[in-house]
CSV table of C-alpha atoms in Angstrom, one decimal:
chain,number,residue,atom,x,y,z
B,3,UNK,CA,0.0,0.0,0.0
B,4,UNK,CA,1.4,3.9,-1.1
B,5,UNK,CA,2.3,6.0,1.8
B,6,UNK,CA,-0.4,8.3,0.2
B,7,UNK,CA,-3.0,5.3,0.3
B,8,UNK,CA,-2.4,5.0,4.0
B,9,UNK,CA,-2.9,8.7,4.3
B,10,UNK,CA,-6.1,8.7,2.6
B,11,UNK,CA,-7.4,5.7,4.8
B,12,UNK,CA,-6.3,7.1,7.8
B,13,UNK,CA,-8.1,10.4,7.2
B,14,UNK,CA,-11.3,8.4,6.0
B,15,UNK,CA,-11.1,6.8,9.7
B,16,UNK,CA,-10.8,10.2,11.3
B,17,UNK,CA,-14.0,11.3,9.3
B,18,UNK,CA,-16.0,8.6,10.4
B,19,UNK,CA,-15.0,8.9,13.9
B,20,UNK,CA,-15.9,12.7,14.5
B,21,UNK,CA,-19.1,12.8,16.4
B,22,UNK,CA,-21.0,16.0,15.2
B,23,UNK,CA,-22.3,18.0,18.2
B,24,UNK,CA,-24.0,21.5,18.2
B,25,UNK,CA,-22.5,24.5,17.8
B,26,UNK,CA,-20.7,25.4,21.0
B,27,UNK,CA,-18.1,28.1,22.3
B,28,UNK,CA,-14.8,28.8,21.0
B,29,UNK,CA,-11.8,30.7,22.6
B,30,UNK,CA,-10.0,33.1,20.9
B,31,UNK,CA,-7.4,35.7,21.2
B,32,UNK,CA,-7.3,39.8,20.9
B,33,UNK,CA,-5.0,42.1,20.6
B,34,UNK,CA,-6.7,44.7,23.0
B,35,UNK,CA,-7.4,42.0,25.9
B,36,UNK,CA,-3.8,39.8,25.5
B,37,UNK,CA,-5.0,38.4,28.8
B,38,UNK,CA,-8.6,36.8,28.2
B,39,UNK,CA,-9.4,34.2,25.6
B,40,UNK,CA,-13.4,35.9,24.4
B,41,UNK,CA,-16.3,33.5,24.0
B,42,UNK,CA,-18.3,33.4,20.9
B,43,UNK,CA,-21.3,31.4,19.9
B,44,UNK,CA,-19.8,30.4,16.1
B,45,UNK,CA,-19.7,27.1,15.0
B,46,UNK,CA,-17.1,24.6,16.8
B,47,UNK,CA,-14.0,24.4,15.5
B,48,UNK,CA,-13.3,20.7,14.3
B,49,UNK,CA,-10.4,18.9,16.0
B,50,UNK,CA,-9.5,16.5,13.0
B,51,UNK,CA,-9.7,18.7,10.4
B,52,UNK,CA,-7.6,20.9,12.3
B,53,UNK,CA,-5.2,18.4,12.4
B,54,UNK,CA,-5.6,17.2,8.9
B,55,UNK,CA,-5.4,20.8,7.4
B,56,UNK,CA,-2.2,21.0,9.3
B,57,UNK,CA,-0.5,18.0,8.4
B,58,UNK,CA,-0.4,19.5,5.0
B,59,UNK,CA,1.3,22.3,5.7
B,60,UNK,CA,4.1,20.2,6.5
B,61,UNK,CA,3.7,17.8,4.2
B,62,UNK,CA,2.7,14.5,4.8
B,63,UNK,CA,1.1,12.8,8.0
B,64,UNK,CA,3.8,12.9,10.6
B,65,UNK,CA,2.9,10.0,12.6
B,66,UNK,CA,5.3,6.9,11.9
B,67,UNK,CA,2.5,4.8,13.2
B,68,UNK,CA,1.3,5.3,9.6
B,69,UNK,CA,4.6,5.4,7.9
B,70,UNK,CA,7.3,3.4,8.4
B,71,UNK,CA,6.2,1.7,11.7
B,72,UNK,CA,2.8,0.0,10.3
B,73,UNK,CA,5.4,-0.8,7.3
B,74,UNK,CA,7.9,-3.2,9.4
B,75,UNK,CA,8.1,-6.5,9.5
B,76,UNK,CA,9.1,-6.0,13.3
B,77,UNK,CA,5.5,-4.1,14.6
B,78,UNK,CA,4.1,-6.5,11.8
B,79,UNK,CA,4.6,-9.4,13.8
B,80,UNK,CA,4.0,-7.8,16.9
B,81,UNK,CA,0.6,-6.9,15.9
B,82,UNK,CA,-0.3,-11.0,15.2
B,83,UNK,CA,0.9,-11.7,19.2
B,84,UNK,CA,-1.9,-8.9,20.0
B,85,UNK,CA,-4.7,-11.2,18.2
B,86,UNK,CA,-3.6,-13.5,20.9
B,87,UNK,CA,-4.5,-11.1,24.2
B,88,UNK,CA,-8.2,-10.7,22.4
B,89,UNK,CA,-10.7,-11.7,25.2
B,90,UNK,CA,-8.4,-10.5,28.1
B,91,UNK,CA,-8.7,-7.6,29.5
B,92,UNK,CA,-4.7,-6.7,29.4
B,93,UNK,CA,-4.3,-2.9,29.0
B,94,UNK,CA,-2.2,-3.1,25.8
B,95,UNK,CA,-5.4,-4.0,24.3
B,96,UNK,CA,-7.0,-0.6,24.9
B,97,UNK,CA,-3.2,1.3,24.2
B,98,UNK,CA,-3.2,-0.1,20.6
B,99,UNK,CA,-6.4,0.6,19.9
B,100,UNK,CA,-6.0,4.3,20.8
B,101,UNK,CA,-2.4,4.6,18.9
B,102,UNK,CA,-4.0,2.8,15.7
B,103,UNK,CA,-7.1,4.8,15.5
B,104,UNK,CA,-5.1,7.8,16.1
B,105,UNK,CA,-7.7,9.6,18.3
B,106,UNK,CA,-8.2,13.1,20.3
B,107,UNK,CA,-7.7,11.2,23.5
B,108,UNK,CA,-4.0,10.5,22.7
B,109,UNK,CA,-1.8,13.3,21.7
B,110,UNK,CA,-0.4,11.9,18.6
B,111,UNK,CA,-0.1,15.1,16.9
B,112,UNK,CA,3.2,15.5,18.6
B,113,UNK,CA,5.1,14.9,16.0
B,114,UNK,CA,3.3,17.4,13.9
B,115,UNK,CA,3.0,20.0,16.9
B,116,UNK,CA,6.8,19.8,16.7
B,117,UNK,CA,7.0,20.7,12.6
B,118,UNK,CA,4.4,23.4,13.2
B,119,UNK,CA,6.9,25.0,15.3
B,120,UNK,CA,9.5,24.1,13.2
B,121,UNK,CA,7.8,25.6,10.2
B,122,UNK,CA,6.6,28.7,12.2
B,123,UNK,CA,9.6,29.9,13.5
B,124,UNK,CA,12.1,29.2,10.4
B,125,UNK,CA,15.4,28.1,10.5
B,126,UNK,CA,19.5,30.3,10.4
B,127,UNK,CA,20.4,31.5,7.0
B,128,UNK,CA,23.5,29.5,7.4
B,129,UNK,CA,21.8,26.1,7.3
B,130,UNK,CA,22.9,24.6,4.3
B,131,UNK,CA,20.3,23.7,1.3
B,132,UNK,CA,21.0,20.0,1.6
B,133,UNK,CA,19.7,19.9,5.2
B,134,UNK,CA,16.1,21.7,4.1
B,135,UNK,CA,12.8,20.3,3.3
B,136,UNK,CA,12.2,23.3,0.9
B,137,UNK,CA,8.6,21.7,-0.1
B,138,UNK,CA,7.4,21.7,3.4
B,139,UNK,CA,9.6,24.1,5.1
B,140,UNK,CA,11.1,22.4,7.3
B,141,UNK,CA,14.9,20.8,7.9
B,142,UNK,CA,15.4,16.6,7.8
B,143,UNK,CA,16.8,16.7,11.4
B,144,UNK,CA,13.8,18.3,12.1
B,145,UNK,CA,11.7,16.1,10.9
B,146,UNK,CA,13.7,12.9,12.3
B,147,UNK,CA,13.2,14.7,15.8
B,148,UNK,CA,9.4,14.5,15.2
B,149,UNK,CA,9.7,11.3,14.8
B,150,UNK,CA,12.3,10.7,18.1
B,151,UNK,CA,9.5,12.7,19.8
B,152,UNK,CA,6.5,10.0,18.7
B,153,UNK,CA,8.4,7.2,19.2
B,154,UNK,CA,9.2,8.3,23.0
B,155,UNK,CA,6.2,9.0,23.4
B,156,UNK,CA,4.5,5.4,22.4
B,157,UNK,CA,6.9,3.7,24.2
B,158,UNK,CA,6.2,5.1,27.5
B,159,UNK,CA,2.8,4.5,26.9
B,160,UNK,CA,3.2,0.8,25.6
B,161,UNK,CA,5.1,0.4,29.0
B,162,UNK,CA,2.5,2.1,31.3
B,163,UNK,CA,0.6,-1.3,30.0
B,164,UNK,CA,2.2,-3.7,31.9
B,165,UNK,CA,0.7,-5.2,34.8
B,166,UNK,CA,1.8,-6.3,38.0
B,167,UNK,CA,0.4,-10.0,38.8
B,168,UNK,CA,1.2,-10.4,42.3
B,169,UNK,CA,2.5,-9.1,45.4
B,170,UNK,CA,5.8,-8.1,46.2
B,171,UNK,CA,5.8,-10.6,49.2
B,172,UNK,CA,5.1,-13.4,46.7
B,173,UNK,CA,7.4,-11.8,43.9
B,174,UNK,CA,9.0,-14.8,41.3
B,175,UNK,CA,6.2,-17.6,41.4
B,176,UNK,CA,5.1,-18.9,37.9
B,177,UNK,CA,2.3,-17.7,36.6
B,178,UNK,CA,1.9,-19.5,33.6
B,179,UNK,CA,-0.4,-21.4,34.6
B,180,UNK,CA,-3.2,-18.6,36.2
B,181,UNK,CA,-2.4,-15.6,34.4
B,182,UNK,CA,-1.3,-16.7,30.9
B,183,UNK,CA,-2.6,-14.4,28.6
B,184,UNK,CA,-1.5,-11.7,31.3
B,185,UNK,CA,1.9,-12.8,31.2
B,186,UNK,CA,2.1,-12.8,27.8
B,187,UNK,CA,0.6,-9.5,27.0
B,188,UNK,CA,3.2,-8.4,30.4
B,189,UNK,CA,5.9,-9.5,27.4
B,190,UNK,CA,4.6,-7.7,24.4
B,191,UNK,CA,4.5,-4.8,26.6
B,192,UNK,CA,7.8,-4.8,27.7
B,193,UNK,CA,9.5,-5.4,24.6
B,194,UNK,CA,7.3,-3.5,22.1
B,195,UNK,CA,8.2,-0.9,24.2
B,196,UNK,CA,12.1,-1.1,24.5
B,197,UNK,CA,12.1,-1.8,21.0
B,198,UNK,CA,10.7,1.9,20.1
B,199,UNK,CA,12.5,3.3,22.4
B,200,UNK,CA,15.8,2.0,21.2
B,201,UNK,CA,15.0,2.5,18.0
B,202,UNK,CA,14.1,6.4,19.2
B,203,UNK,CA,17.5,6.3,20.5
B,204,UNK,CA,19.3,5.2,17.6
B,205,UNK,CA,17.6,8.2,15.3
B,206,UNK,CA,18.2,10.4,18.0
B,207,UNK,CA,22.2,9.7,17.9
B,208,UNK,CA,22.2,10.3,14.3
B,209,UNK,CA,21.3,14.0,14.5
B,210,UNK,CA,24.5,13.8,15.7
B,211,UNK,CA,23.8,17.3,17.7
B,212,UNK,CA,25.1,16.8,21.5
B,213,UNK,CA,23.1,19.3,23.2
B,214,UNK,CA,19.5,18.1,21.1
B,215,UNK,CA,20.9,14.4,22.7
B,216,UNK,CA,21.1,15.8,25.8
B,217,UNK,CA,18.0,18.0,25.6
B,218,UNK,CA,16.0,14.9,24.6
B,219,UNK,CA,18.2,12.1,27.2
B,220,UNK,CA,16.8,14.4,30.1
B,221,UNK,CA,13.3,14.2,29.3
B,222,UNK,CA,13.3,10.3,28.6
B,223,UNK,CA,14.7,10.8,32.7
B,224,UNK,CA,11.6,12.9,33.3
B,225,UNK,CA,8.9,10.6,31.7
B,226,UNK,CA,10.5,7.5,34.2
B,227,UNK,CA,10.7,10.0,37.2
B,228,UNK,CA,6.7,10.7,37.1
B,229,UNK,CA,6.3,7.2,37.6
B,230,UNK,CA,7.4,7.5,40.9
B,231,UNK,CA,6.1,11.0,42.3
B,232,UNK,CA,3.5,10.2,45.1
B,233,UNK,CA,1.6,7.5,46.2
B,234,UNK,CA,0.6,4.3,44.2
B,235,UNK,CA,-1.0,1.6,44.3
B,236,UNK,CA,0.1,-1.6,44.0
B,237,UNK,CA,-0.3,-1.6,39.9
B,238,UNK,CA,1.8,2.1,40.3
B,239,UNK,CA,-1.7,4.1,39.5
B,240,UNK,CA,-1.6,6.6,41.0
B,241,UNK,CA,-2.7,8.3,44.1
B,242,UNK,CA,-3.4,12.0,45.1
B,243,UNK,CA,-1.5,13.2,48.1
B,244,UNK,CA,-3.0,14.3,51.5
B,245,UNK,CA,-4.0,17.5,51.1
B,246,UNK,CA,-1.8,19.8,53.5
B,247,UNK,CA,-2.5,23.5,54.4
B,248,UNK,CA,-0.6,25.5,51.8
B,249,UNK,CA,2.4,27.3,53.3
B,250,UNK,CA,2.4,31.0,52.1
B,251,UNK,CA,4.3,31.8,49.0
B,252,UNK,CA,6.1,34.9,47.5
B,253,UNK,CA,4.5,37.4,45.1
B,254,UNK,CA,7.1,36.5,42.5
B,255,UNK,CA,6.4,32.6,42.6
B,256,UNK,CA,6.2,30.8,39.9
B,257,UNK,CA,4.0,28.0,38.9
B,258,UNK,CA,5.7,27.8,35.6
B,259,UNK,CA,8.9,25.1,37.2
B,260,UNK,CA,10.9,26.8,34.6
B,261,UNK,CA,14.5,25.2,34.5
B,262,UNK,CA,17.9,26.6,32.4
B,263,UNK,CA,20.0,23.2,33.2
B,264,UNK,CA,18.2,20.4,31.4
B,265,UNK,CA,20.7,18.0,33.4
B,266,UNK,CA,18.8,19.1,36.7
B,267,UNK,CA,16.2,16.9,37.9
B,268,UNK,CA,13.0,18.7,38.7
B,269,UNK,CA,12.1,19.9,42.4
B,270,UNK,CA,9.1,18.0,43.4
B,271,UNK,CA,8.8,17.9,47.0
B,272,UNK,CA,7.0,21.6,47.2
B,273,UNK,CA,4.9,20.7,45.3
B,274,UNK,CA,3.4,17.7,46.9
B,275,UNK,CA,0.0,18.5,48.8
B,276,UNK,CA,-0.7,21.6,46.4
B,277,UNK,CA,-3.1,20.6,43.6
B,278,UNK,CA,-2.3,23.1,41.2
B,279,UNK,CA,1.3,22.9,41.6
B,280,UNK,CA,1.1,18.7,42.1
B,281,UNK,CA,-1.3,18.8,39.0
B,282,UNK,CA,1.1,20.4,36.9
B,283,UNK,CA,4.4,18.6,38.0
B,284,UNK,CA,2.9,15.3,37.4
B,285,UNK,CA,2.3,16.2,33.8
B,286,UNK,CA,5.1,18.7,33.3
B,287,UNK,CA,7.4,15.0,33.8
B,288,UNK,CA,4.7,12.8,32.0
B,289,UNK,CA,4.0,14.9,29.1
B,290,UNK,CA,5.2,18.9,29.2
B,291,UNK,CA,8.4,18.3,29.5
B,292,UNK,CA,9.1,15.8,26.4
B,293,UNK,CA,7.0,18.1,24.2
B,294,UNK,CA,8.5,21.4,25.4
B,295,UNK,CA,11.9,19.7,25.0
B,296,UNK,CA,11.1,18.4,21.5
B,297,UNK,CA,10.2,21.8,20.4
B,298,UNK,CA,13.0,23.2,22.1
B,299,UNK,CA,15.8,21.4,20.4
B,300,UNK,CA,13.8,22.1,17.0
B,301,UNK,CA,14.9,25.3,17.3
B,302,UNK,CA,18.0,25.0,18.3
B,303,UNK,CA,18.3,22.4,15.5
B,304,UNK,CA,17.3,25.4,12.9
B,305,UNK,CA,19.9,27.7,14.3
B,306,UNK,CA,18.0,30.0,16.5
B,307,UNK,CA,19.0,32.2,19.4
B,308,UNK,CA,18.5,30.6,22.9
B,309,UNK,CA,15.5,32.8,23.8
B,310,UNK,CA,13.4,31.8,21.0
B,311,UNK,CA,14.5,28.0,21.6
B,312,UNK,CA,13.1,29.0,25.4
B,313,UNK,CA,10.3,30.1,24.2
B,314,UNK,CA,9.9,27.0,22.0
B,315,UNK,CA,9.8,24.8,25.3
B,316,UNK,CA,7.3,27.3,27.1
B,317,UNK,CA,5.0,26.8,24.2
B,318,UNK,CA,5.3,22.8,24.1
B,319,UNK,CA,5.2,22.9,28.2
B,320,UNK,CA,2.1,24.7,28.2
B,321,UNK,CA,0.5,23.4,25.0
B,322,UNK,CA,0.4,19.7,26.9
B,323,UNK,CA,-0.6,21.4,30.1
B,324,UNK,CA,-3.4,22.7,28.5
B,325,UNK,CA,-4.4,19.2,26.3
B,326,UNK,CA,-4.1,17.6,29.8
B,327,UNK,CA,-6.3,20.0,31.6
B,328,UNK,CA,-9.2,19.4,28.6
B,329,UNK,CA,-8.8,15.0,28.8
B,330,UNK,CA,-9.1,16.1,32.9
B,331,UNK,CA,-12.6,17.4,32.4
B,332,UNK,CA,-14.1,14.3,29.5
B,333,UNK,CA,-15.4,11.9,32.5
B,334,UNK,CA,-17.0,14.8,34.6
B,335,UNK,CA,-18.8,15.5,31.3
B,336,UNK,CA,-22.0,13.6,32.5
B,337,UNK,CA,-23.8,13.9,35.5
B,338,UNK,CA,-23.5,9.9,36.0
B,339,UNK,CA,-20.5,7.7,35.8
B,340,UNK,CA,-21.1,4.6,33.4
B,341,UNK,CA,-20.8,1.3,35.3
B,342,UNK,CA,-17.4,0.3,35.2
B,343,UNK,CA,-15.9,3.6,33.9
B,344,UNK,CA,-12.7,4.8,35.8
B,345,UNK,CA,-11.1,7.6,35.7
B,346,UNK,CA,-7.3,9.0,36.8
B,347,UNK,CA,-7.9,10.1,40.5
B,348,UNK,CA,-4.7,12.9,40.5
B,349,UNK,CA,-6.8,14.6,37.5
B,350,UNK,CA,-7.5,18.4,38.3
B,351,UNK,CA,-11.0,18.2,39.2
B,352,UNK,CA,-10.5,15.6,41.9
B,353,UNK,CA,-7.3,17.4,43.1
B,354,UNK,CA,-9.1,20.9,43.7
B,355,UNK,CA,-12.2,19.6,45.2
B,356,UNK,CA,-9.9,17.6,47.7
B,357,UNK,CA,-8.5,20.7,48.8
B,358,UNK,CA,-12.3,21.8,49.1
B,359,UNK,CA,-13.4,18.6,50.9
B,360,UNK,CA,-10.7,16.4,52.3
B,361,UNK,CA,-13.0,14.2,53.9
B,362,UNK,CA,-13.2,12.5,50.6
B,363,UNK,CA,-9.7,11.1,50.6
B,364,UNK,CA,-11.1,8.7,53.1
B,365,UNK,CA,-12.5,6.8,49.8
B,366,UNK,CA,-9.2,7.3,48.1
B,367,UNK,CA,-7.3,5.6,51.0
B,368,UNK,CA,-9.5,2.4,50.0
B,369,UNK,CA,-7.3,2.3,46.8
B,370,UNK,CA,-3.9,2.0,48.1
B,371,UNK,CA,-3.9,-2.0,47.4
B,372,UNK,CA,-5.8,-1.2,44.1
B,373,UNK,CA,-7.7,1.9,43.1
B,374,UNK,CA,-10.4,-0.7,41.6
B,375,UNK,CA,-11.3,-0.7,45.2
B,376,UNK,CA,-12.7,3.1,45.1
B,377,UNK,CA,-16.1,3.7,44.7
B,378,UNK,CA,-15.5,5.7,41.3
B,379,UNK,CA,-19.3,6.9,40.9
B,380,UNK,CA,-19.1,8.5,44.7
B,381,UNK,CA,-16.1,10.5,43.9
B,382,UNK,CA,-17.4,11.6,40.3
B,383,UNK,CA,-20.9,12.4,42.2
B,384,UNK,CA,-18.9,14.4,44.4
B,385,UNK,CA,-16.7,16.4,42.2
B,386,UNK,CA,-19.4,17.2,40.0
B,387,UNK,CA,-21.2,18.9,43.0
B,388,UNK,CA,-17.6,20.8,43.7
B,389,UNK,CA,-15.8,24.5,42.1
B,390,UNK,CA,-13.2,21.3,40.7
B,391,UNK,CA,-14.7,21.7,37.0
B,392,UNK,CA,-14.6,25.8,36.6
B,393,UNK,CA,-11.2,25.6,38.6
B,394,UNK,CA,-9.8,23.1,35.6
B,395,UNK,CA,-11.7,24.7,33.3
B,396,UNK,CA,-9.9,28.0,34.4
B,397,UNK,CA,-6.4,25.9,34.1
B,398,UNK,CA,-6.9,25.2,30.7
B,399,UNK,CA,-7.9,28.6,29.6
B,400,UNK,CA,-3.9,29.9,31.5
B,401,UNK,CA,-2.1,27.3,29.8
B,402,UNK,CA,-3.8,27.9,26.6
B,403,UNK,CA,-3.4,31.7,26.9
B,404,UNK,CA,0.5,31.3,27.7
B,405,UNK,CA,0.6,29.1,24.4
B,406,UNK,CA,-1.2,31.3,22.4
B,407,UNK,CA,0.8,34.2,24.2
B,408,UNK,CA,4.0,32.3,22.7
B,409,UNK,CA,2.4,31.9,19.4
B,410,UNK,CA,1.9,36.4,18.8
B,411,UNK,CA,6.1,36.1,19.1
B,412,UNK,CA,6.1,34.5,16.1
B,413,UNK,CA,5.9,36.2,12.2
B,414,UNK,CA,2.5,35.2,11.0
B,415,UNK,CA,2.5,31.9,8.5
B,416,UNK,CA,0.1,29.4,7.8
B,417,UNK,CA,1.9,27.0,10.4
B,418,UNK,CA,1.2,29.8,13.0
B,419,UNK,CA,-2.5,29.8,12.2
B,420,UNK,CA,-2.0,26.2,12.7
B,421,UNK,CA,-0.9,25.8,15.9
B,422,UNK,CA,-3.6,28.6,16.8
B,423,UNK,CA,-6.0,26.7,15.0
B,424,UNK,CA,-5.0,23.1,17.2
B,425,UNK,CA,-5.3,25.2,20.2
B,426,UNK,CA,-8.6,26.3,19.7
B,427,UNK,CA,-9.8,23.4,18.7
B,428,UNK,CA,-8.8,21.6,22.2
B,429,UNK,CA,-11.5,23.5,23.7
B,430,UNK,CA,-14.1,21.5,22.2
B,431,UNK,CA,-12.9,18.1,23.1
């Protein structure tokens, strides 16, 4: 099948998948109030053909899972051992599915968000012609770092899917015999992801640019450090902190965790206890930081000064703060919680209406053995009742704003209007 076939399929499946809802509320910006997004009652702006308008800008779709990683005989063969896990309910399962189907709930525009900014923000005059995409206006490396910047990505995911099958205390047992398909799926897991994410490592050396290696190395370090921020339970979900009386901070603090020295770790312990400020370092490590850092070393790939390539990692920080803030708000969308529907219980909503009411942490303490022990529909009854929504519907709106703020420092281009466009868009998710 032509790469362009598999374009045309894969846009036919986004198509079909768009659910048409009423007109609703869009956020824009002005140039008179730089710090309010307005509300208007115009039609929704559509989140795939946001996407799809903007993956021509660049060129082509950006995703590999439609490229070259569908195309290999490795993922090939992976993808008959998943027929094998059908019936179980091993979490790869619902991974694939997302990744293959490409939807709004996974950010797999990443690799595109990182060309956009790429495209947007141009490159030195004294990068050589060879090293330029001239049709899409980008360079190769950059492209190759979009790519680096997927493949990360997946892989951490793929790996979230493992499963732990027993106890610590009874740690090394077979488990053949009990949890076969389990243990299996356990191995797919495992190696599908090490396989992308040495194979992210090997296209990362040959950009054979130290400081991009470096840029890139320290947020791999931050995607396995939020694994380990907090409590968990005894599958590593995780588990909201105690809410603790906030201690009073200076005027001048900053929420943004802002950091010159990639090779520093990030400070976590202040923030422990403090939803916003937990929220945002939880996903700054998971997410922010990988995307920030992609866009980062773009620019510093394309010969830019070291403020704009700051800038460049403000944007991406921000940009996947906000994305994170607007997948927070989808299960409080309905005033009942389907039976059996979960949700992540360090989201924003249940973090700010724990500060409200800590008397519901009682419930979340039931989870420390397993959060499939919390009565989900008690705590989604109980945030909906609470100022959580509007607080992380306000948390979206900042984090979109400082995006969008990033965005007016940039010459105006159709990969600007882009990125403005994607923005936009999130709010209707």
């Amino acid at each position: 099948m032509s790469l362009s076939r598999l374009w045309s399929v894969q846009r036919g499946l986004r198509a079909v998948a768009t659910q048409q809802r009423s007109a609703a509320r869009w956020l824009r910006t002005s140039a008179s109030l730089p710090d309010k997004l307005a509300t208007k009652n115009v039609q929704k702006h559509d989140w795939n053909r946001a996407v799809s308008e903007a993956e021509k800008i660049v060129g082509y779709p950006t995703s590999f899972l439609s490229l070259r990683w569908l195309l290999s005989d490795e993922i090939a063969n992976v993808a008959l051992h998943l027929r094998k896990l059908v019936g179980s309910n091993h979490p790869l399962l619902k991974t694939a599915k997302n990744l293959l189907y490409n939807g709004k709930n996974n950010m797999q525009a990443w690799g595109l968000i990182v060309l956009l900014v790429s495209k947007a923000a141009g490159h030195a005059e004294s990068i050589p012609d060879m090293e330029q995409d001239k049709s899409a206006g980008v360079l190769h490396s950059q492209r190759g770092l979009a790519e680096v910047t997927e493949m990360i990505r997946i892989s951490h995911l793929v790996h979230q899917g493992l499963v732990n099958l027993q106890p610590l205390t009874a740690a090394g047992g077979d488990l053949s015999a009990t949890h076969g398909d389990m243990t299996f799926g356990n191995k797919i897991a495992l190696l599908s992801g090490d396989y992308l994410l040495s194979n992210s490592c090997s296209e990362l050396a040959s950009l054979r640019n130290q400081e991009v290696i470096e840029l890139i190395s320290s947020a791999v370090r931050d995607l396995a450090e939020s694994e380990f921020i907090g409590e968990r339970d005894q599958q590593n979900k995780p588990l909201p902190s105690k809410p603790r009386e906030l201690r009073a901070r200076a005027a001048e603090a900053s929420d943004d965790f802002d950091f010159n020295d990639v090779a520093l770790p990030l400070d976590t312990d202040e923030a422990i206890g403090d939803p916003e400020r937990e929220w945002a370092v939880r996903h700054i490590l998971s997410a922010g930081s990988l995307l920030g850092k992609s866009c980062q070393g773009a620019l510093k790939l394309a010969g830019q000064p070291k403020e704009l390539q700051h800038q460049g990692y403000l944007f991406g920080k921000h940009l996947a703060l906000a994305w994170q803030a607007c997948l927070d708000l989808e299960p409080f969308q309905t005033s009942t919680l389907p039976l059996g529907t979960t949700f992540s219980l360090v989201s924003a909503p249940v973090l700010f209406h724990l500060e409200l009411d800590p008397s519901l942490y009682e419930e979340i303490l039931k989870g420390r053995e397993n959060v499939e022990a919390i009565d989900y529909a008690k705590v989604h009854a109980a945030v909906i009742k609470g100022p959580g929504l509007d607080r992380t519907r306000d948390l979206q709106r900042k984090h979109s704003l400082a995006a969008l703020k990033v965005l007016d420092e940039l010459p105006s281009s159709d990969a600007r209007t882009a990125l403005q466009n994607i923005i936009l868009a999130m709010q209707d998710l």
